[in-house]
Coordinates of C-alpha atoms and ligand atoms in Angstrom, one line a residue:
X1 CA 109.1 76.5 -18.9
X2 CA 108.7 72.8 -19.6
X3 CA 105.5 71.2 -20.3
X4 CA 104.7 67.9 -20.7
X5 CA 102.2 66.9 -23.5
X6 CA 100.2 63.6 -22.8
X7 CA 97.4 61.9 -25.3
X8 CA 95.9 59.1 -24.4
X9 CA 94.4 56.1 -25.9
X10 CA 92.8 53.2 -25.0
X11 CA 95.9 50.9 -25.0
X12 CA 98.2 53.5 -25.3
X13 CA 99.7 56.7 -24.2
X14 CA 101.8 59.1 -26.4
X15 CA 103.6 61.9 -24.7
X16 CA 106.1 64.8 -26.0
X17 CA 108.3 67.0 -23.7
X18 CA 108.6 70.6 -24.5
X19 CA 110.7 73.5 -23.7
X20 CA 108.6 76.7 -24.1
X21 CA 111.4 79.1 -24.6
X22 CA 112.6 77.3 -27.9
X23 CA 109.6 75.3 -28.4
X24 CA 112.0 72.1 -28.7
X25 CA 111.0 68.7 -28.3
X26 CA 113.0 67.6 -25.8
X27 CA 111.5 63.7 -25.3
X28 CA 109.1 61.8 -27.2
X29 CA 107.8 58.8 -27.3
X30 CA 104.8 56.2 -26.3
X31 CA 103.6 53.2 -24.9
X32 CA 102.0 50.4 -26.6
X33 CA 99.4 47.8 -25.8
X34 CA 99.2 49.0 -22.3
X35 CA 97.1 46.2 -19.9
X36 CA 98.0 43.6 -22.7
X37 CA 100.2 41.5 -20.2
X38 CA 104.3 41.3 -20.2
X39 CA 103.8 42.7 -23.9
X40 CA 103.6 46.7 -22.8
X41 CA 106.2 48.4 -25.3
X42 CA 107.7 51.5 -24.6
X43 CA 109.4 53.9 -27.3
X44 CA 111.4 56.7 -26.1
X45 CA 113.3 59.3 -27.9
X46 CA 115.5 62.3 -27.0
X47 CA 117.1 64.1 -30.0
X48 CA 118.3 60.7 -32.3
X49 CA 119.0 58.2 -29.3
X50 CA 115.8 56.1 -29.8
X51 CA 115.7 53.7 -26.8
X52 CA 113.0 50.6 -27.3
X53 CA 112.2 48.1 -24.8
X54 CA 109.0 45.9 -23.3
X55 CA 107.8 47.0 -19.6
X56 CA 105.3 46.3 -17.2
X57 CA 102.8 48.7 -17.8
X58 CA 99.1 47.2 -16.3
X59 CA 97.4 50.6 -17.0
X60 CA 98.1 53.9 -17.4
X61 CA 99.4 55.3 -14.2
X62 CA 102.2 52.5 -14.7
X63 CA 102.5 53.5 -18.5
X64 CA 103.3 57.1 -17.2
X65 CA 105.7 56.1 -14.6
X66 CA 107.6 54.6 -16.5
X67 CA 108.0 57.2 -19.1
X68 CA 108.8 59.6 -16.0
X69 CA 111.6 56.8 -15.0
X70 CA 113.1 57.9 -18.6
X71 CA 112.7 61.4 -18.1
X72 CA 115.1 61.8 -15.5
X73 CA 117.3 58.4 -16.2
X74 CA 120.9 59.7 -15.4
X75 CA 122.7 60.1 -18.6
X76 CA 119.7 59.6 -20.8
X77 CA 116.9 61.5 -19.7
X78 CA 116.6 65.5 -20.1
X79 CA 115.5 66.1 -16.6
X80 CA 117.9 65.6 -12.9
X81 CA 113.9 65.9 -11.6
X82 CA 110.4 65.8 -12.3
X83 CA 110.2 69.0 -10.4
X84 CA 111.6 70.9 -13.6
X85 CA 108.1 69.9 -15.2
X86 CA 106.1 73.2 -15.0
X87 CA 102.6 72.3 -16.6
X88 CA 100.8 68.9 -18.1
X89 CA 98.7 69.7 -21.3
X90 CA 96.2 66.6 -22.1
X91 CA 94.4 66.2 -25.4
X92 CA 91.2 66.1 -24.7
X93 CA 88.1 64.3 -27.2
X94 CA 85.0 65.7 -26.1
X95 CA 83.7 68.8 -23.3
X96 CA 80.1 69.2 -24.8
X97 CA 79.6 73.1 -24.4
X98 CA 83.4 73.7 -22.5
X99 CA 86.0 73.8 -25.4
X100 CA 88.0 76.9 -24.6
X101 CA 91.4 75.0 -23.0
X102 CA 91.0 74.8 -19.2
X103 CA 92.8 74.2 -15.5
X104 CA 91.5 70.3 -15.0
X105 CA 89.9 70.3 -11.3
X106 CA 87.3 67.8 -10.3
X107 CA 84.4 69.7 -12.4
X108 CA 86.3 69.5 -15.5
X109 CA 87.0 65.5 -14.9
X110 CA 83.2 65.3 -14.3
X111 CA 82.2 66.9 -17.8
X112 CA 85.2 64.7 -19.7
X113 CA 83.6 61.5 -18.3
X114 CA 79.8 62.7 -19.1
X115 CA 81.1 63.3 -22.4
X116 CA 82.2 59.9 -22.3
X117 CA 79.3 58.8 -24.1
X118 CA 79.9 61.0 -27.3
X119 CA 83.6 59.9 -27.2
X120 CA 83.7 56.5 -26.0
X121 CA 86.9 55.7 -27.7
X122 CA 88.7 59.1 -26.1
X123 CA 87.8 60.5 -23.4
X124 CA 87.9 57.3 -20.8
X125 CA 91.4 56.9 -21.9
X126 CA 91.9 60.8 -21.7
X127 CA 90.8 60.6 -18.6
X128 CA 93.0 57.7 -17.0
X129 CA 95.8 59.5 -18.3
X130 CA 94.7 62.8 -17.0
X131 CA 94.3 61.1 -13.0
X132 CA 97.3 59.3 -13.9
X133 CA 99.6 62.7 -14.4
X134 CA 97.3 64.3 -11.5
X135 CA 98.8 61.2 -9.1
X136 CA 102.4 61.1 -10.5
X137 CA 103.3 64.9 -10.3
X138 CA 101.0 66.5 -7.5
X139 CA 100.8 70.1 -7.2
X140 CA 101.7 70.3 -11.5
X141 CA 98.7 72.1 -13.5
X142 CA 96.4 70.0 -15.3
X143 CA 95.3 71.4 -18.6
X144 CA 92.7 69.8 -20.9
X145 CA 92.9 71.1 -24.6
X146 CA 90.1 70.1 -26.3
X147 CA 89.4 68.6 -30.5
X148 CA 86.7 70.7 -30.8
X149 CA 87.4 74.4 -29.8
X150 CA 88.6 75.2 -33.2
X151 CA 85.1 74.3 -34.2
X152 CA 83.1 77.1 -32.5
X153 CA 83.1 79.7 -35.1
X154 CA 81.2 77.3 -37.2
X155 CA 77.6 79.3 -38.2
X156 CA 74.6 77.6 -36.7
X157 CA 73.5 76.5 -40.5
X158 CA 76.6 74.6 -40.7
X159 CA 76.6 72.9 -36.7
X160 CA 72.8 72.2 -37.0
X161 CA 71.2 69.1 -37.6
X162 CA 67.3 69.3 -38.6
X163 CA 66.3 67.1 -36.1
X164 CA 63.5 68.4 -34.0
X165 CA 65.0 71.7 -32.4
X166 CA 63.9 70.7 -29.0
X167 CA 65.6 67.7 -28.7
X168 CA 68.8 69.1 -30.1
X169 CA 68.5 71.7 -27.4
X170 CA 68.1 68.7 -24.7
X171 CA 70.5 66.5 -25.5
X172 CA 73.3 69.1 -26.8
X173 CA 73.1 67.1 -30.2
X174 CA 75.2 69.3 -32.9
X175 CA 78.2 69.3 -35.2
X176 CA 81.1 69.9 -32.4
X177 CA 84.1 68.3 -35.5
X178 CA 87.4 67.0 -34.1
X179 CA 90.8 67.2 -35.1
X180 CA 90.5 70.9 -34.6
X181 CA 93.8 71.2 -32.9
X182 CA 95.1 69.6 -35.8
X183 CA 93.1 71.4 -38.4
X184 CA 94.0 74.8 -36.0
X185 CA 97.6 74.3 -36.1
X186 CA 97.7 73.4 -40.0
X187 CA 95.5 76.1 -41.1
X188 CA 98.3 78.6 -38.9
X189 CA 101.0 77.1 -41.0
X190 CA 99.1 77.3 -44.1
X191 CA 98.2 80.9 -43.7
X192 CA 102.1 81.8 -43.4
X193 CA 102.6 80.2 -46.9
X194 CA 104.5 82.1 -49.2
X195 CA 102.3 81.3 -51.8
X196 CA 99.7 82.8 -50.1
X197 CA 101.2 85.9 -48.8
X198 CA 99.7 88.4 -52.0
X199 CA 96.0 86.9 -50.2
X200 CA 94.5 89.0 -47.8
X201 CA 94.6 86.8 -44.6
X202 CA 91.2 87.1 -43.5
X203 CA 89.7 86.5 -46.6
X204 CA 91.6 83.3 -47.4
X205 CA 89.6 80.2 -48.5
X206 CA 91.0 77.1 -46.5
X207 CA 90.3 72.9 -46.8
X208 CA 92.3 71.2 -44.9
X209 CA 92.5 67.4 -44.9
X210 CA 93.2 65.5 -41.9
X211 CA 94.0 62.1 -43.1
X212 CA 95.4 59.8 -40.6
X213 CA 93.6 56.6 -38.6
X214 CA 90.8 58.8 -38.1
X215 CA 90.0 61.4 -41.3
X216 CA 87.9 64.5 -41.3
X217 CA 87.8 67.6 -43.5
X218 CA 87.8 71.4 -42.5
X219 CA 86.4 74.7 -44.2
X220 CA 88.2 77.6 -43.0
X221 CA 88.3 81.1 -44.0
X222 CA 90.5 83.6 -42.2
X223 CA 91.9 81.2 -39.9
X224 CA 88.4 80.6 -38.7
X225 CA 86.2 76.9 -39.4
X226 CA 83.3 77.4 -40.6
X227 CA 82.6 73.7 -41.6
X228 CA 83.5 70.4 -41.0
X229 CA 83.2 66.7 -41.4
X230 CA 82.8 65.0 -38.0
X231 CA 79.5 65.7 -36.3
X232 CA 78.6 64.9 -33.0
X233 CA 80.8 62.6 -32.8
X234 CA 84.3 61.6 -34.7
X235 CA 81.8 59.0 -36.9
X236 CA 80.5 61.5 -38.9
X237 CA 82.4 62.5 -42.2
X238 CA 85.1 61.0 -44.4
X239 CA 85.8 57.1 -45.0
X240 CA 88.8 56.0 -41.8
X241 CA 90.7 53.3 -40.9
X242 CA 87.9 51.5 -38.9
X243 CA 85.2 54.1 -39.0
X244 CA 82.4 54.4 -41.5
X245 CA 81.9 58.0 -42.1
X246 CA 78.2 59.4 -43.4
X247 CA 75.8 56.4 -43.9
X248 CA 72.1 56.4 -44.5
X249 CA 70.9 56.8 -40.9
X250 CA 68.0 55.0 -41.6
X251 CA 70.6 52.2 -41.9
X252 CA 71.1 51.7 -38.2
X253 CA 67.1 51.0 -37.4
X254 CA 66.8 48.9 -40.4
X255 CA 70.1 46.3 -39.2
X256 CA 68.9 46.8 -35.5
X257 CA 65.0 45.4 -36.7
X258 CA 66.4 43.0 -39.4
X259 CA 69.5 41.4 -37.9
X260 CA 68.2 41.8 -34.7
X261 CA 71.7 43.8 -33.6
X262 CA 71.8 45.8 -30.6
X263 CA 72.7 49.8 -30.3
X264 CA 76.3 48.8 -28.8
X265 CA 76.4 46.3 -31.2
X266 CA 76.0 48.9 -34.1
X267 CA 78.4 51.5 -32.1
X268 CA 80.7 48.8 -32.2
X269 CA 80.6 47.9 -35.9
X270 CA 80.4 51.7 -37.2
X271 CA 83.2 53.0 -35.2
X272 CA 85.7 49.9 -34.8
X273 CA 84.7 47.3 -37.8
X274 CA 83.8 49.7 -41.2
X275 CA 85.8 52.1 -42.7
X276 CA 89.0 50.9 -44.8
X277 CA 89.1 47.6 -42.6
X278 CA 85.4 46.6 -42.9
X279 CA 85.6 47.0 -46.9
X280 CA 88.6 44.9 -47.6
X281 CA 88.3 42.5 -44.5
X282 CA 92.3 43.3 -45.1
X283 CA 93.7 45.9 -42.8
X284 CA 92.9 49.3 -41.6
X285 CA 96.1 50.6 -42.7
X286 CA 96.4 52.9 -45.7
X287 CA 99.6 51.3 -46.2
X288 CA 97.9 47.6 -45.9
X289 CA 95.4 48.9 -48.4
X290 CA 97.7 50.7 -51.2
X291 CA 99.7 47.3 -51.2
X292 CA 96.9 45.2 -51.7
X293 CA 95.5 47.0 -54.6
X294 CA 98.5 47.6 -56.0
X295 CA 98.3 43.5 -56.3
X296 CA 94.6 44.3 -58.0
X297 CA 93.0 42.7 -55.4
X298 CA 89.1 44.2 -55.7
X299 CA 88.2 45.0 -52.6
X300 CA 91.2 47.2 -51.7
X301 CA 91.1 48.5 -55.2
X302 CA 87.1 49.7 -54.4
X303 CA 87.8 50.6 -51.2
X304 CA 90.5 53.0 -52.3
X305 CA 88.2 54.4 -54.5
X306 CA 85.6 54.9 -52.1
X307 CA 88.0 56.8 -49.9
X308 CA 89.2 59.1 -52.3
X309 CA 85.6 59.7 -53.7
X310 CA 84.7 60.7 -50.7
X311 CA 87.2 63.0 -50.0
X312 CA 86.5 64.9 -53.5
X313 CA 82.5 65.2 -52.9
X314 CA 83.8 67.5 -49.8
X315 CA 86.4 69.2 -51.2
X316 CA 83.5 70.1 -53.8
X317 CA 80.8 71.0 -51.3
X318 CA 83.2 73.0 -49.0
X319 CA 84.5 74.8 -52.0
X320 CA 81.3 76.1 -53.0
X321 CA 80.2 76.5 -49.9
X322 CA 82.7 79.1 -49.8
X323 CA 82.6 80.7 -52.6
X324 CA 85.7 79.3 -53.9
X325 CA 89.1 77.8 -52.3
X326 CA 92.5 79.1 -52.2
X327 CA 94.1 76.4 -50.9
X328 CA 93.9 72.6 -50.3
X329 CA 96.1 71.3 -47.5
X330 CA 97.1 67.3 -47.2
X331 CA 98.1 66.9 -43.4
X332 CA 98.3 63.6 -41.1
X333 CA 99.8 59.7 -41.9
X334 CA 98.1 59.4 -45.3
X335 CA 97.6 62.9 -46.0
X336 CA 101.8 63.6 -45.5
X337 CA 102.8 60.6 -46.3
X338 CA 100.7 58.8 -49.9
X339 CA 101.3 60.6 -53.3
X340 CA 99.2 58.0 -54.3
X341 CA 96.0 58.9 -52.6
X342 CA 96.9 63.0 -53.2
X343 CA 97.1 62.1 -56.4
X344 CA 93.7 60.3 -57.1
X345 CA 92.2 62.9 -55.1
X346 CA 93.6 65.6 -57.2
X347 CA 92.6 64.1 -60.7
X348 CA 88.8 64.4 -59.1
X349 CA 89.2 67.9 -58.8
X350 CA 90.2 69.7 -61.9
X351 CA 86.6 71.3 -62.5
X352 CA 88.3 73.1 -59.3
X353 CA 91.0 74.7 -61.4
X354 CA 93.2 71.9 -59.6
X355 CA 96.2 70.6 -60.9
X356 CA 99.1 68.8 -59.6
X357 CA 102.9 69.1 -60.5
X358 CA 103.2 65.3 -60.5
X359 CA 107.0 65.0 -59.6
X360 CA 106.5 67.2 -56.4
X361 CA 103.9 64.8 -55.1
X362 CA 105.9 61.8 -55.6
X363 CA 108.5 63.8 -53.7
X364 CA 107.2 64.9 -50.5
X365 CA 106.8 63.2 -47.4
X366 CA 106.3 64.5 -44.1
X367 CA 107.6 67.8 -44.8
X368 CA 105.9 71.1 -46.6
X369 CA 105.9 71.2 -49.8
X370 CA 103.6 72.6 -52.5
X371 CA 102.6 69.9 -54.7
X372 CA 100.4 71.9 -56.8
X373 CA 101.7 73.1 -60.4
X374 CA 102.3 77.3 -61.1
X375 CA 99.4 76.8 -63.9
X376 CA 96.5 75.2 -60.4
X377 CA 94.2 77.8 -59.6
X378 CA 94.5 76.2 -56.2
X379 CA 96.9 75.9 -54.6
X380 CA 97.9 72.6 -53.0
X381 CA 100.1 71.5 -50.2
X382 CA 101.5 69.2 -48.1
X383 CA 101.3 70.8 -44.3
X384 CA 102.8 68.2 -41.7
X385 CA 100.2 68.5 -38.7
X386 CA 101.8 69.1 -35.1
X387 CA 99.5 68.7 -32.3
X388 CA 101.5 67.7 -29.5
X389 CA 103.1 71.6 -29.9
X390 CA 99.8 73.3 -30.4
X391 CA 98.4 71.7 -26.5
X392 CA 101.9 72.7 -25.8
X393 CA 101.6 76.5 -26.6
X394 CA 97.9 76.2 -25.4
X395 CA 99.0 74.9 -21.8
X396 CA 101.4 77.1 -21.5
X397 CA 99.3 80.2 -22.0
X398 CA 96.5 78.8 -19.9
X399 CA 98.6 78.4 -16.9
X400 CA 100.3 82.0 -17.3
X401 CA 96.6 83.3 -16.7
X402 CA 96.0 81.5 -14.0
X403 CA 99.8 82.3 -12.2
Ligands
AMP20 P1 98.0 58.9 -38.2 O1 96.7 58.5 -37.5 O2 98.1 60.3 -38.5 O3 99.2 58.3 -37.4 O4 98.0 58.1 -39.6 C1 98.0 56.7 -39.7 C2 97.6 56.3 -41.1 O5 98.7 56.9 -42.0 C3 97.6 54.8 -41.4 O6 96.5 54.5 -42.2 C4 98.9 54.6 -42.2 O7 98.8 53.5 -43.0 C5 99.0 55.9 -42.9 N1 100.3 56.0 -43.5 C6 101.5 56.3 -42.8 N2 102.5 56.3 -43.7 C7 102.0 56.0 -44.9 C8 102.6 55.9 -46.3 N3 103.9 56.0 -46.5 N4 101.7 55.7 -47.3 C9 100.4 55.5 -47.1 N5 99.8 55.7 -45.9 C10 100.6 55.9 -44.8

């Protein structure tokens, strides 16, 4: 079986090709600034032939089509037809009360774009790409896996907000996090960790840290979330690239009475202008950031700070909350890939019992490794995150029930 794996953004459309038998990636790749005219860039790989060339890619229908051109390119591609493509999986932001991984039909597309509102960055773009793959391969199931399912064990003290109970009810206001398929797959791998294997599985203490563009920070035990970070939305939480994370609320009336700025106009600046990029004016790029305070400039130097602070006040909450923590996982771009934010972030927490064997930080990128030292009463680890597989394994199962 061979499933195609699409996520969507707003300018851009990232898309892996599996086969089910060996779970192999046989394509990957994405296109970049998609309606940005003559500029479109597409990046396609299968096994270590990279190919990288500008197309014409107006919107996201054209953005597919072209990746489907590669696909079965004589010579290059890993297909002789689209035919071969059994199943589409699509990563999917938001479904308000659906989260369990679904057939797409016309009701589904309906509750994606209602939920528009609570994902405005995701799930118009989730579903152009979605009506794009329904156009390009008719007759293919459609399967929309959603960020929050992994969320849904959460207790009600942990997904409730103590906002009048009514209105909650009404307007389906509650902690629904995001990530999860991320936080579900790296909490899988984490579980199978030799270090853990004297634990008894269901009784294991997870945090897993999901620090990419977008952060957020999960409380597992067992395999199952029973807290996290983002809320009703992906705003909630941690410090991100271009996302503020938890503010005074009372903030938003107070800017909207006193510098007379608008609801969208507040959407706007919490979700695309804060975060890493709103503190330094620099970048929203860990990277960007790192390099600029290595320089001492103050701003990236606070904002780094801020960042990493945050992260340790939930790592402290969510440990007590449990009753303790077996485990801390790094997963995502920053959380794989900067020994220099694990490390600050490690240094917060050895009230925990946490501490870090310094040389195996500095050493690991992108791939597993345990970066804690024998003596940490926590264990620590890098846990590469792998999404694309997880919708993968999830489409595949949802169209065998429905065969
Ligand atoms: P993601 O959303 O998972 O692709 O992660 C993107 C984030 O990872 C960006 O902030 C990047 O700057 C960050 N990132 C990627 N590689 C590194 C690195 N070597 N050091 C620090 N941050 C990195």
């Amino acid at each position: 079986m061979k499933v195609l794996v699409i996520n969507s953004g707003s300018s851009s459309l990232k898309f892996q090709l599996f086969d089910m038998q060996s779970k192999s990636v046989l394509a990957r790749g994405l296109v970049d600034r998609i309606g940005v005219k003559g500029t479109s860039l597409l990046k396609f790989a299968v096994d270590k032939n990279k190919e990288e060339k500008e197309v014409q890619a107006g919107n996201h229908q054209e953005a597919l089509e072209t990746v489907m051109q590669c696909l079965v390119a004589p010579g290059k591609g890993p297909l002789t037809s689209l035919d071969e493509i059994n199943a589409v999986g699509h990563r999917v932001l938001h479904g308000g009360k659906v989260y369990e991984s679904v057939l797409i039909d016309e009701s589904i597309k309906k509750i994606i774009d209602d939920c528009s509102i609570m994902g405005p960055l995701h799930n118009p773009p989730g579903l152009m790409g979605i009506n794009a793959a329904e156009r390009l391969l008719p007759g293919v199931p459609q399967v929309a896996v959603f960020d929050t399912a992994f969320f849904q064990t959460m207790p009600e003290k942990a997904y409730t907000y103590a906002l009048p109970y009514d209105i909650c009810n009404t307007y389906g206001i509650r902690r629904y996090g995001f990530h999860g398929t991320s936080h579900r797959y790296v909490v899988r791998q984490a579980l199978q960790l030799p270090a853990l294997a004297g634990k008894e599985k269901k009784a294991v203490a997870l945090i897993t840290c999901h620090l990419g563009n977008g952060c957020s920070i999960t409380a597992s035990i067992g395999g199952k979330a029973v807290d996290t970070s983002m809320g009703l939305t992906p705003l909630e939480g941690l410090v991100m690239g271009t996302r503020c994370g938890d503010i005074d609320p009372a903030i938003v009336p107070f800017l909207q009475k006193n510098a007379g700025m608008s609801a969208d106009e507040m959407d706007t600046m919490m979700n695309k202008k804060s975060g890493l990029l709103g503190l330094t004016g620099i970048s929203s790029d860990m990277r960007d950031i790192e390099e600029a305070a290595e320089r001492g400039e103050d701003k990236a130097v606070l904002a780094l700070d801020i960042f990493c602070y945050r992260i340790i006040k939930y790592i402290g909450a969510y440990a007590f909350a449990m009753g303790g923590v077996d485990a801390v996982c790094f997963t995502a771009g920053i959380g794989e890939n900067s020994p220099i934010v694990r490390k600050r972030i490690c240094k917060g927490l050895g009230r925990l019992g946490i501490v870090l064997d310094e040389e195996a930080n500095e050493a690991a990128f992108g791939r597993e490794a345990i970066i804690s030292s024998p003596v940490s009463q926590v264990l620590v680890a890098v846990v590469p995150t792998n999404e694309e597989l997880m919708i993968a394994m999830e489409t595949a199962e949802v169209t065998a029930k429905t065969d």
